[in-house]
Tab-separated table of C-alpha atoms and ligand atoms in Angstrom:
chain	number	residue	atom	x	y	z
V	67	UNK	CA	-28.271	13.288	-1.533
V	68	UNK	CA	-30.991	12.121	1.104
V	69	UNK	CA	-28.540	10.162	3.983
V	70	UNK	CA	-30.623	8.480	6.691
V	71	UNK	CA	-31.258	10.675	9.532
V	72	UNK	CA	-29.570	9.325	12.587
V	73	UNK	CA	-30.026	10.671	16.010
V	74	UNK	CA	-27.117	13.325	16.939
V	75	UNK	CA	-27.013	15.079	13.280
V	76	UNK	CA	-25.475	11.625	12.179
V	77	UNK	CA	-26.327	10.215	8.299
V	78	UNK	CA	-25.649	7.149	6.486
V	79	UNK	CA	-25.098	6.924	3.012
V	80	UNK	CA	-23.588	5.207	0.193
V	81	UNK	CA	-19.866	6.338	-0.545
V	82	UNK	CA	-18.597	6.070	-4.117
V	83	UNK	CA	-15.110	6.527	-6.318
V	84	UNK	CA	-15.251	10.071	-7.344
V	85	UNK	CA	-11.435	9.832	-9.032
V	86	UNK	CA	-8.202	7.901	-9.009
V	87	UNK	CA	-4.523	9.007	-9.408
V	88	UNK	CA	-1.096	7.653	-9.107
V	89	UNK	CA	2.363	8.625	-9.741
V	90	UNK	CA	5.186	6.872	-9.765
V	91	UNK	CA	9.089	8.396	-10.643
V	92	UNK	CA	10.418	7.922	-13.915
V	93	UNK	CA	13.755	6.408	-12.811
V	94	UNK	CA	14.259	2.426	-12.986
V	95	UNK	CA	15.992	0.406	-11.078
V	96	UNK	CA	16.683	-2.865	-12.421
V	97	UNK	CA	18.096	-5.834	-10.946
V	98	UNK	CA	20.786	-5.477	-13.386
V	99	UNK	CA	21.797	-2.481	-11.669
V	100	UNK	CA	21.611	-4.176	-7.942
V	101	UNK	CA	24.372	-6.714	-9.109
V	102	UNK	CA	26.443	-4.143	-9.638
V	103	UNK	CA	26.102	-2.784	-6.675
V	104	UNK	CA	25.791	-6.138	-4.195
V	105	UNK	CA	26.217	-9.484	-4.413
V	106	UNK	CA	22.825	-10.850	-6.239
V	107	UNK	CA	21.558	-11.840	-9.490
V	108	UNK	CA	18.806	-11.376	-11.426
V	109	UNK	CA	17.657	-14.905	-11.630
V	110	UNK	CA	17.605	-14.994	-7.636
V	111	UNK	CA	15.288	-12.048	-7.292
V	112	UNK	CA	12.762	-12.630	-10.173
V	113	UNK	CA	12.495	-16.708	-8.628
V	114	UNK	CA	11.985	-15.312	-5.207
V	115	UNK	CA	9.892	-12.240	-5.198
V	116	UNK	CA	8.797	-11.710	-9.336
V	117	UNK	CA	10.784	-8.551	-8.851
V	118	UNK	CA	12.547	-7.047	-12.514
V	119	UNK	CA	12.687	-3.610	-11.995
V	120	UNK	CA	11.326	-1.030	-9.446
V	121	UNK	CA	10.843	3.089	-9.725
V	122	UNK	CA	13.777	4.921	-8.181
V	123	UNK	CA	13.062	8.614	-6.959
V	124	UNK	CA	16.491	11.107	-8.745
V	125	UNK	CA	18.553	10.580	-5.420
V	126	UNK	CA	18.599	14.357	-3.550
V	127	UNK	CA	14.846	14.776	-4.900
V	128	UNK	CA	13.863	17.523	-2.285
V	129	UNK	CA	10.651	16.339	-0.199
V	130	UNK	CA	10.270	13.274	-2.405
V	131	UNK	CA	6.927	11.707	-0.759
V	132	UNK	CA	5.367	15.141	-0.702
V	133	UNK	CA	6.564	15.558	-4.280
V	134	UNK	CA	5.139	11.953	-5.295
V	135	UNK	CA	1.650	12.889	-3.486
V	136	UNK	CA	0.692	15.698	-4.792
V	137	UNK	CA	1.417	14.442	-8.224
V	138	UNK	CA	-0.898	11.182	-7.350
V	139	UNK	CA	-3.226	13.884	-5.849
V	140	UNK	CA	-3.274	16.239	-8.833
V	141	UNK	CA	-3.809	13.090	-11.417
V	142	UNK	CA	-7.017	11.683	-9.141
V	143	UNK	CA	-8.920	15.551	-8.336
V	144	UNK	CA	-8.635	15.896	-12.508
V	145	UNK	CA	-9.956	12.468	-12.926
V	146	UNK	CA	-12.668	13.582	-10.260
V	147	UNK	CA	-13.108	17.326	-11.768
V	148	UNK	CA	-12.644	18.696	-8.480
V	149	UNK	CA	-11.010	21.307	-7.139
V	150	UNK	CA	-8.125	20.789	-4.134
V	151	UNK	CA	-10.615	23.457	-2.118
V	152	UNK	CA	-13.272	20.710	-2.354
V	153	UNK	CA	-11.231	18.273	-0.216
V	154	UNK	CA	-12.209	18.209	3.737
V	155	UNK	CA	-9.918	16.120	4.307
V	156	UNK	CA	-6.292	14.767	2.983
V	157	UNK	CA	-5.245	11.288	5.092
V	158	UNK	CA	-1.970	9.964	3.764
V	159	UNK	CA	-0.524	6.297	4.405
V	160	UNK	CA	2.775	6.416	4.835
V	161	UNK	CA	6.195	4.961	6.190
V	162	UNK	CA	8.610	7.302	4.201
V	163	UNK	CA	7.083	10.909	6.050
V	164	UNK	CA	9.662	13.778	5.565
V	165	UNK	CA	9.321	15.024	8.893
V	166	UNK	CA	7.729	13.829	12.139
V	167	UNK	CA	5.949	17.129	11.906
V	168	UNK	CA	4.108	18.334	9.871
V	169	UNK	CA	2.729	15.401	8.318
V	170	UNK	CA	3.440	14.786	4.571
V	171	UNK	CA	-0.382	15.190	4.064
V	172	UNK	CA	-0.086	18.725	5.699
V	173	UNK	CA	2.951	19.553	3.030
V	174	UNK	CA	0.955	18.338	0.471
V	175	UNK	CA	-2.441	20.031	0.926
V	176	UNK	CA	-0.656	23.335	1.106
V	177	UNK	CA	0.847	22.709	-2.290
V	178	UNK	CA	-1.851	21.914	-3.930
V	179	UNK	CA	-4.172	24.790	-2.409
V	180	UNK	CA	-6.108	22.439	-0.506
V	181	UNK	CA	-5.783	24.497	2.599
V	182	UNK	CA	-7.999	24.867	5.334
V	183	UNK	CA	-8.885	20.917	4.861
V	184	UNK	CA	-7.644	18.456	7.738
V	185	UNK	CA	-4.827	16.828	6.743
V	186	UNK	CA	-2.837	13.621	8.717
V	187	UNK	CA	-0.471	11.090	7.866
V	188	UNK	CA	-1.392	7.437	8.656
V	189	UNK	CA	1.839	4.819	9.669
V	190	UNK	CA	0.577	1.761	9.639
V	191	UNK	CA	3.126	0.400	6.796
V	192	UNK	CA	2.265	-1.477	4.149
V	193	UNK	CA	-1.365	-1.422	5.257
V	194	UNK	CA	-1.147	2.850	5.140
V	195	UNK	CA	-3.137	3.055	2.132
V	196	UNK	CA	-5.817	0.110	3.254
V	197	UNK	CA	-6.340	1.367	7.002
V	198	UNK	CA	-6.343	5.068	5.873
V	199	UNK	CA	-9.008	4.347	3.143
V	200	UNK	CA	-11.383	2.121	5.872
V	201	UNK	CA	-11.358	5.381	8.128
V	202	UNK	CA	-11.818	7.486	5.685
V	203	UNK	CA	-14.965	5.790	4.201
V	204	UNK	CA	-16.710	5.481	7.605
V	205	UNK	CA	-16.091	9.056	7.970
V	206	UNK	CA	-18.049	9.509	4.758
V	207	UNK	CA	-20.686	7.016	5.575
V	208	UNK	CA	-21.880	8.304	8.686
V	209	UNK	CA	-22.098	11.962	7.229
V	210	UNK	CA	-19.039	13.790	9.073
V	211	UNK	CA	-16.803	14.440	6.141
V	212	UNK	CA	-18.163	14.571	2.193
V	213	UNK	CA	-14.712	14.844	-0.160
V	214	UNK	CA	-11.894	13.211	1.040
V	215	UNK	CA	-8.768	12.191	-0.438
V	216	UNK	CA	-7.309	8.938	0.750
V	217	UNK	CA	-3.326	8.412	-0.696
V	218	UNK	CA	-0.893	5.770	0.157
V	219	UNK	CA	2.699	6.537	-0.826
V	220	UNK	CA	6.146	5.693	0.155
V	221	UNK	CA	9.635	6.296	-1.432
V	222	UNK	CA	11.236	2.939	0.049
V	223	UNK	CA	14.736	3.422	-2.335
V	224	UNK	CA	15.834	5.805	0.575
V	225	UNK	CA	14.937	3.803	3.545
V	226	UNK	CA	16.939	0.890	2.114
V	227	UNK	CA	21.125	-0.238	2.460
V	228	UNK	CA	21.919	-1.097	-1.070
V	229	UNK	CA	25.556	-3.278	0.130
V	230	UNK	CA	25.519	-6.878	0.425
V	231	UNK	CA	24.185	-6.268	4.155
V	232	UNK	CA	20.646	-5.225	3.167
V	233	UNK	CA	20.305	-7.325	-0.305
V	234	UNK	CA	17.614	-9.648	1.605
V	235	UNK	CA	15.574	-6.689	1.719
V	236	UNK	CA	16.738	-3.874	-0.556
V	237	UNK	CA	15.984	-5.901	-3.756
V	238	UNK	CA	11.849	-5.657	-3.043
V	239	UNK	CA	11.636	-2.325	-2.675
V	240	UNK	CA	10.313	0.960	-5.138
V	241	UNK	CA	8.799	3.906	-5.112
V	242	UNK	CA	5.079	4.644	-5.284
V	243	UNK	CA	1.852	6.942	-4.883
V	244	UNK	CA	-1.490	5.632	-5.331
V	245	UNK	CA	-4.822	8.164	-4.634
V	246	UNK	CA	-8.416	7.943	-4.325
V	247	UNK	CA	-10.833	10.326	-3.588
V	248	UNK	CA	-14.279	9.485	-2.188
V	249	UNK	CA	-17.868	11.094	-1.410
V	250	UNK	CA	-21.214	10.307	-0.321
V	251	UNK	CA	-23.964	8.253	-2.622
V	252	UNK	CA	-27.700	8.092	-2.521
V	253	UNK	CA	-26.927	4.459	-3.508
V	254	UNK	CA	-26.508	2.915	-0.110
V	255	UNK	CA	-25.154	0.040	-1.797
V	256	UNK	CA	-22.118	1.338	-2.896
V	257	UNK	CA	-19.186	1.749	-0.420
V	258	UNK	CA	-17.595	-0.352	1.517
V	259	UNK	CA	-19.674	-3.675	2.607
V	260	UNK	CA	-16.402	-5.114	4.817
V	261	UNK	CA	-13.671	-4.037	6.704
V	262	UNK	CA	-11.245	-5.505	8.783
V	263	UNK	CA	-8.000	-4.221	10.471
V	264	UNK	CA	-5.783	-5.926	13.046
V	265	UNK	CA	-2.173	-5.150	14.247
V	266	UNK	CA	0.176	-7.605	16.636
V	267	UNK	CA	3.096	-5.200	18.335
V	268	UNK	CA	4.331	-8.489	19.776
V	269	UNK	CA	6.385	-9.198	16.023
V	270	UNK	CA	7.821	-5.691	15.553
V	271	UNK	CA	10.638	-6.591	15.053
V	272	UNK	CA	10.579	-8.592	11.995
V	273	UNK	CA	10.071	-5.732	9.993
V	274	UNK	CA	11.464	-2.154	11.378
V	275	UNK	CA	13.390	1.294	10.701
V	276	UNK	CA	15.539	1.654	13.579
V	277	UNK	CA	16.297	5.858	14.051
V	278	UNK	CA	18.690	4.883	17.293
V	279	UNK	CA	20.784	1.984	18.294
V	280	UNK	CA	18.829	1.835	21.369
V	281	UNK	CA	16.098	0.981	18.924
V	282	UNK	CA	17.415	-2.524	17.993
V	283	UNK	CA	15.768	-5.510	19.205
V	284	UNK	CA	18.500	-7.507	21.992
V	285	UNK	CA	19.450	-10.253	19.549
V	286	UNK	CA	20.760	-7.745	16.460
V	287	UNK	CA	24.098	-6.752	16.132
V	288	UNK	CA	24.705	-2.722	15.380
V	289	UNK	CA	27.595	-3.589	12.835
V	290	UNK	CA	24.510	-5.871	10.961
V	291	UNK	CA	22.346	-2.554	10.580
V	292	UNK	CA	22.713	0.083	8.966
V	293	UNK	CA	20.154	3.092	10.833
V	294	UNK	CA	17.104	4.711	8.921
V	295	UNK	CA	17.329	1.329	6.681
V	296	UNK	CA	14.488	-0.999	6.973
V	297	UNK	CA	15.211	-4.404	9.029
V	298	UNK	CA	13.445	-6.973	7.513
V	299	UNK	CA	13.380	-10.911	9.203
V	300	UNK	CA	12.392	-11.670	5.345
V	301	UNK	CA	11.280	-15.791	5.949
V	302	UNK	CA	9.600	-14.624	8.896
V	303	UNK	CA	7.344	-11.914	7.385
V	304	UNK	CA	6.739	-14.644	4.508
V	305	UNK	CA	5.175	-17.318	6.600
V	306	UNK	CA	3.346	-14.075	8.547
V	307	UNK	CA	1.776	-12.884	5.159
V	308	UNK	CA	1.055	-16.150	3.847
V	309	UNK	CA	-0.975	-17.246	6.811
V	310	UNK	CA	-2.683	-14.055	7.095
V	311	UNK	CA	-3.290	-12.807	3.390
V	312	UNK	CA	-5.377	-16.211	3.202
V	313	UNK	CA	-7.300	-15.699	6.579
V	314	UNK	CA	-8.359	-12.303	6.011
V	315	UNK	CA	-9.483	-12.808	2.737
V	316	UNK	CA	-11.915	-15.776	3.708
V	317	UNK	CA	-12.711	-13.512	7.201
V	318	UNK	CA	-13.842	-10.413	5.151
V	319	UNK	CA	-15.874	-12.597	2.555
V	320	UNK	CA	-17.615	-14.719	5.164
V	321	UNK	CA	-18.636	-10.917	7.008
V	322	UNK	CA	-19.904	-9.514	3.826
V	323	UNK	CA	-21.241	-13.162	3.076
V	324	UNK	CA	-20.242	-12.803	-0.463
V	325	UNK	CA	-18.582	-15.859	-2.557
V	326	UNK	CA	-14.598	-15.642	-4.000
V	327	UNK	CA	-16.819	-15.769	-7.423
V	328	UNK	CA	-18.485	-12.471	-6.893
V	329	UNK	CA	-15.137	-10.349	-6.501
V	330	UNK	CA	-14.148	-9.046	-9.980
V	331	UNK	CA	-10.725	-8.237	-8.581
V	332	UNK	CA	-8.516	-8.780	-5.393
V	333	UNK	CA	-5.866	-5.399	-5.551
V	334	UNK	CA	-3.350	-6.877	-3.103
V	335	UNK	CA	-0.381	-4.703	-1.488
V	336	UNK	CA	2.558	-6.353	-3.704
V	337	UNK	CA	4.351	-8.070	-1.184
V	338	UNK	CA	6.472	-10.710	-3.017
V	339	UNK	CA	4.853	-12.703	-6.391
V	340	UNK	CA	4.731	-15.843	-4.292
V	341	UNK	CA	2.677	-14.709	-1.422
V	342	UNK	CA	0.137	-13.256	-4.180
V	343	UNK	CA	-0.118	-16.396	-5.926
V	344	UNK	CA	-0.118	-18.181	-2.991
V	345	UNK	CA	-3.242	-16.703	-1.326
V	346	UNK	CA	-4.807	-16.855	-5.118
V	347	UNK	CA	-4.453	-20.158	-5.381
V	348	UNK	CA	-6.237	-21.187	-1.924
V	349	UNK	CA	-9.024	-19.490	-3.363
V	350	UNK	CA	-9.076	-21.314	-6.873
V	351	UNK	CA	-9.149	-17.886	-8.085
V	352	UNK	CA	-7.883	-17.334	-12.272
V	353	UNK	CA	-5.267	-15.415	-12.570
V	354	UNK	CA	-6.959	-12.401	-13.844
V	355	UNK	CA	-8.556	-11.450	-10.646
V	356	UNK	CA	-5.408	-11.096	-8.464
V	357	UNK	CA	-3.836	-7.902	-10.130
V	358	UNK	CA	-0.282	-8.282	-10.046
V	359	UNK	CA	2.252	-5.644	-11.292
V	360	UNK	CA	5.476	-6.402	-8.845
V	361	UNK	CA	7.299	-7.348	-12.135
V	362	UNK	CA	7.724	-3.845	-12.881
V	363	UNK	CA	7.028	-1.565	-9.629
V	364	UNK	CA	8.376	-3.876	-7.078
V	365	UNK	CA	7.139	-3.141	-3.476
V	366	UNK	CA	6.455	-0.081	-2.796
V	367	UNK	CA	5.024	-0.116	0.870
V	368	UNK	CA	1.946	2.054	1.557
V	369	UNK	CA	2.115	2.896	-2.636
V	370	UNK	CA	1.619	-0.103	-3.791
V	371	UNK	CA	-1.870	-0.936	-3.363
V	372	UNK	CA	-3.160	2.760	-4.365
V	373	UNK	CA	-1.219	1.966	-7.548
V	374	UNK	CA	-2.530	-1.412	-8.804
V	375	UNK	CA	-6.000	0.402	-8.076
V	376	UNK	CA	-5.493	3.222	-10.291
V	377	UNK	CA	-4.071	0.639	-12.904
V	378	UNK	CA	-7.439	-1.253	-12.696
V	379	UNK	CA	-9.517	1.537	-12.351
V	380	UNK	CA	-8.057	2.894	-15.890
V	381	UNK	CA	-7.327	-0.271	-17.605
V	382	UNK	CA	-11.508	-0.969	-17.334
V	383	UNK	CA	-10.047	-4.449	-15.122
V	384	UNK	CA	-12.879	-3.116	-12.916
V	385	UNK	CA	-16.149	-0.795	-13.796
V	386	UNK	CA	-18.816	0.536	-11.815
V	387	UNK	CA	-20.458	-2.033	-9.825
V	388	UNK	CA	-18.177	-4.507	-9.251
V	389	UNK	CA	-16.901	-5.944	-6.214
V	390	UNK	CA	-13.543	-5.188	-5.363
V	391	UNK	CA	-11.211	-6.448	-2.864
V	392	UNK	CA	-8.577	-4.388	-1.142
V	393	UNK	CA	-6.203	-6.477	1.126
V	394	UNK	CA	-2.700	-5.557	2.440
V	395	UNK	CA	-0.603	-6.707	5.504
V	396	UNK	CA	3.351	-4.640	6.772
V	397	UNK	CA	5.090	-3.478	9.451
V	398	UNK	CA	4.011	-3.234	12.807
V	399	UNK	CA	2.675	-6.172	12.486
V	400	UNK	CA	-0.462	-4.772	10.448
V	401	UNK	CA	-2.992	-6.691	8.269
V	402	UNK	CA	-6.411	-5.194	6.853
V	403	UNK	CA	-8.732	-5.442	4.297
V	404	UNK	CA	-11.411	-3.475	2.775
V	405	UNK	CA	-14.241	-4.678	0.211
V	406	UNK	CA	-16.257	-2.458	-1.558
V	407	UNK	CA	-19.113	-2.487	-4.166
V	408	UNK	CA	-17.713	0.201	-6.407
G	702	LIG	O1	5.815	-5.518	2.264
G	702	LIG	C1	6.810	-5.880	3.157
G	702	LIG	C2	6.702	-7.265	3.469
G	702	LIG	N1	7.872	-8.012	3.157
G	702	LIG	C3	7.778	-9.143	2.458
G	702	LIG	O2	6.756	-9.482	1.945
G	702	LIG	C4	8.982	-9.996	2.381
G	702	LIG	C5	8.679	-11.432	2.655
G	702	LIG	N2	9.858	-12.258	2.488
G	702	LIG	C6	10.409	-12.472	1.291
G	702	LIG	O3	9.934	-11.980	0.288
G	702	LIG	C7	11.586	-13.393	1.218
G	702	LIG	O4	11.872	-13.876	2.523
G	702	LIG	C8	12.865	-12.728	0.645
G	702	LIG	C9	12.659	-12.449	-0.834
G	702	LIG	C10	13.147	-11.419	1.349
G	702	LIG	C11	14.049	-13.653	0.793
G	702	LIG	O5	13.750	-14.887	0.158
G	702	LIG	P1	13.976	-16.258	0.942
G	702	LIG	O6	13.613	-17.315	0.017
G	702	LIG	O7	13.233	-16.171	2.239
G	702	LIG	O8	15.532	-16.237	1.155
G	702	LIG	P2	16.391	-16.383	2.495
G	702	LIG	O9	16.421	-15.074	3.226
G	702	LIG	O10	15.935	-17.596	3.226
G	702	LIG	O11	17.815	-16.646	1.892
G	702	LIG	C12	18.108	-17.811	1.112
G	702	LIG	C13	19.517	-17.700	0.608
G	702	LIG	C14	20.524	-17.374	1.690
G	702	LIG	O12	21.722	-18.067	1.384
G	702	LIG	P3	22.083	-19.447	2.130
G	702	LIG	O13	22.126	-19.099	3.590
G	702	LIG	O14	20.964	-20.388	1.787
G	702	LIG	O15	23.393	-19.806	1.536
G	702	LIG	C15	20.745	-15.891	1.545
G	702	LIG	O16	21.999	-15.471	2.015
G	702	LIG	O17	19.608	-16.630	-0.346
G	702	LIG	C16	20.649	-15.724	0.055
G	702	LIG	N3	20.264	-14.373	-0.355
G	702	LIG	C17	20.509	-13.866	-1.574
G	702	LIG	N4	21.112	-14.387	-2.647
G	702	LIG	C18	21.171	-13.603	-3.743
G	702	LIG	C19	19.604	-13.445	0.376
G	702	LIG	N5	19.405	-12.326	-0.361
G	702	LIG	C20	19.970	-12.568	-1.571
G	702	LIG	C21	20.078	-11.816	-2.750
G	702	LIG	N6	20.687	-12.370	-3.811
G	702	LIG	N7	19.578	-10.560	-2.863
């Protein structure tokens, strides 16, 4: 590789895919099952979100987002033919962290021998996997880091209150772990041509895990919650994503002045089937190039996006060269994108 030399011992260079994983559990969750369970039906959650089924960690799985990671982790270093030891660097996007400390990515790179590389989780919800991937790609651009492997996961089936006083949320939600691992190019072409990543604190509370009552907002009721179960202000976040899916998309493309009809795929946190088709269909894009797999996954937070990129990535939906849209908005509030020439 011969980076640009930059004043300080700083390079630029191109960054490209070196290997993709996911994992997801083998359990299913269907909406079948939630009827038993709460008052809902199938027909109401596959109208309003496109939700059948989502992946269910066993319940009691010890360290289940470590577990989840390193098995996303394993999958993309053998699709990369690397070694964990050739990591620098393990970042982790993540809602669903075992522990406060260590971070899950600390857990994980131990397991999987990837130890002394730097290892940190990233909270930024369902944007984990697209904020933690921008960072880590600068890193690589400008030289600092060569090998590092970007995951997003989250196991939202424990964070949720499956009783008829979380089905407005619970019925979303699955279990996920998406991983990609990147490195420097001579091609400075490849790598990420856009990136954009914005947060508003100001709307917290349409979308939050309360640990304490003292963490609920003034107008919530502690019999309505149920603590460590994700609060969700569900036609509130829907007008949120709508608006902003569709902004950040036309942002990102008018900074990397590049045309809707150059981007072989958008891979799009699964929110809810509607907000995906609705953004898709301000764009006049086909269906083909939104990649949708909510059906069967559901949303799985910081997973989901990580996942639909690994399903691309092996499907051939995507090759080498093509431009590529990553775009996810969550908690916090958070909304980010990332487009790359892959
Ligand atoms: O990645 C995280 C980001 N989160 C999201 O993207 C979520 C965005 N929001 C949504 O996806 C939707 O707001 C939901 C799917 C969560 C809810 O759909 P909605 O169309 O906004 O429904 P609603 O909350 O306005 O409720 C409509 C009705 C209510 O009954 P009434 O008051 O009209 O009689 C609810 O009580 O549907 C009722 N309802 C249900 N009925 C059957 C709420 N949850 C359920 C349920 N089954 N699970």
């Amino acid at each position: 590789m011969q980076p640009d030399s930059r004043p300080g011992g700083r390079t630029t260079c191109g960054v490209k895919i070196l290997g993709v994983g996911s994992a997801v559990p083998e359990g299913i969750l269907t909406n079948h099952d939630l009827e038993q369970l709460m008052d809902t039906n199938d027909e109401w959650i596959v109208q309003r979100t496109g939700v059948r089924e989502r992946r269910i960690m066993p319940p009691g799985q010890l360290r289940p987002t470590t577990t989840l990671s390193v098995e996303a982790l394993r999958n993309a270093l053998d699709d990369a033919q690397l070694k964990p030891t050739d990591l620098d660097l393990i970042v982790i996007g993540t809602v669903s962290s075992e522990m406060a400390c260590p971070s899950t990515a600390c857990l994980v790179a131990a397991e999987v021998g990837a130890t002394p590389a730097a290892a940190m989780d990233v909270s930024a919800a369902c944007c984990g996997y697209v904020y933690s991937l921008n960072m880590a790609e600068s890193l690589v651009a400008c030289g600092r880091y060569r090998r590092i492997a970007v995951l997003g996961c989250d196991i939202m089936t424990i964070l949720q209150d499956y009783t008829d006083r979380g089905r407005n949320t619970c019925i979303l939600f699955g279990d996920a772990a998406g991983c990609v691992i990147i490195g420097p190019s001579d091609d400075l072409s490849l790598g990420c041509m856009a990136q954009l990543m914005y947060a508003d604190g100001s709307d917290w509370d349409l979308l939050y895990i309360p640990r304490k009552l003292t963490d609920l907002p003034d107008d919530v009721k502690p019999e309505d919650v149920k603590l460590g179960c994700l609060q969700m202000r569900g036609r509130e976040v829907f007008k949120f994503a709508v608006s902003k899916f569709a902004d950040i998309i036309a942002a990102t493309l008018e900074k990397a002045d590049v045309g809707i009809e150059e981007i072989a795929m958008v891979v799009a946190h699964q929110s809810n089937r509607r907000i995906l088709d609705s953004a898709r269909k301000r764009f006049g894009m086909p269906e083909e190039k939104m990649y949708v797999n909510i059906d069967y996954y559901g949303n799985s937070s910081s997973g989901s996006t990580g996942l639909c990129f690994d399903q691309v990535w092996r499907s051939g939906k995507v090759k080498r060269g093509d431009k590529v849209l990553f775009v996810a908005f969550g908690g916090g509030m958070t909304w980010a994108s990332s487009l790359w020439q892959l």
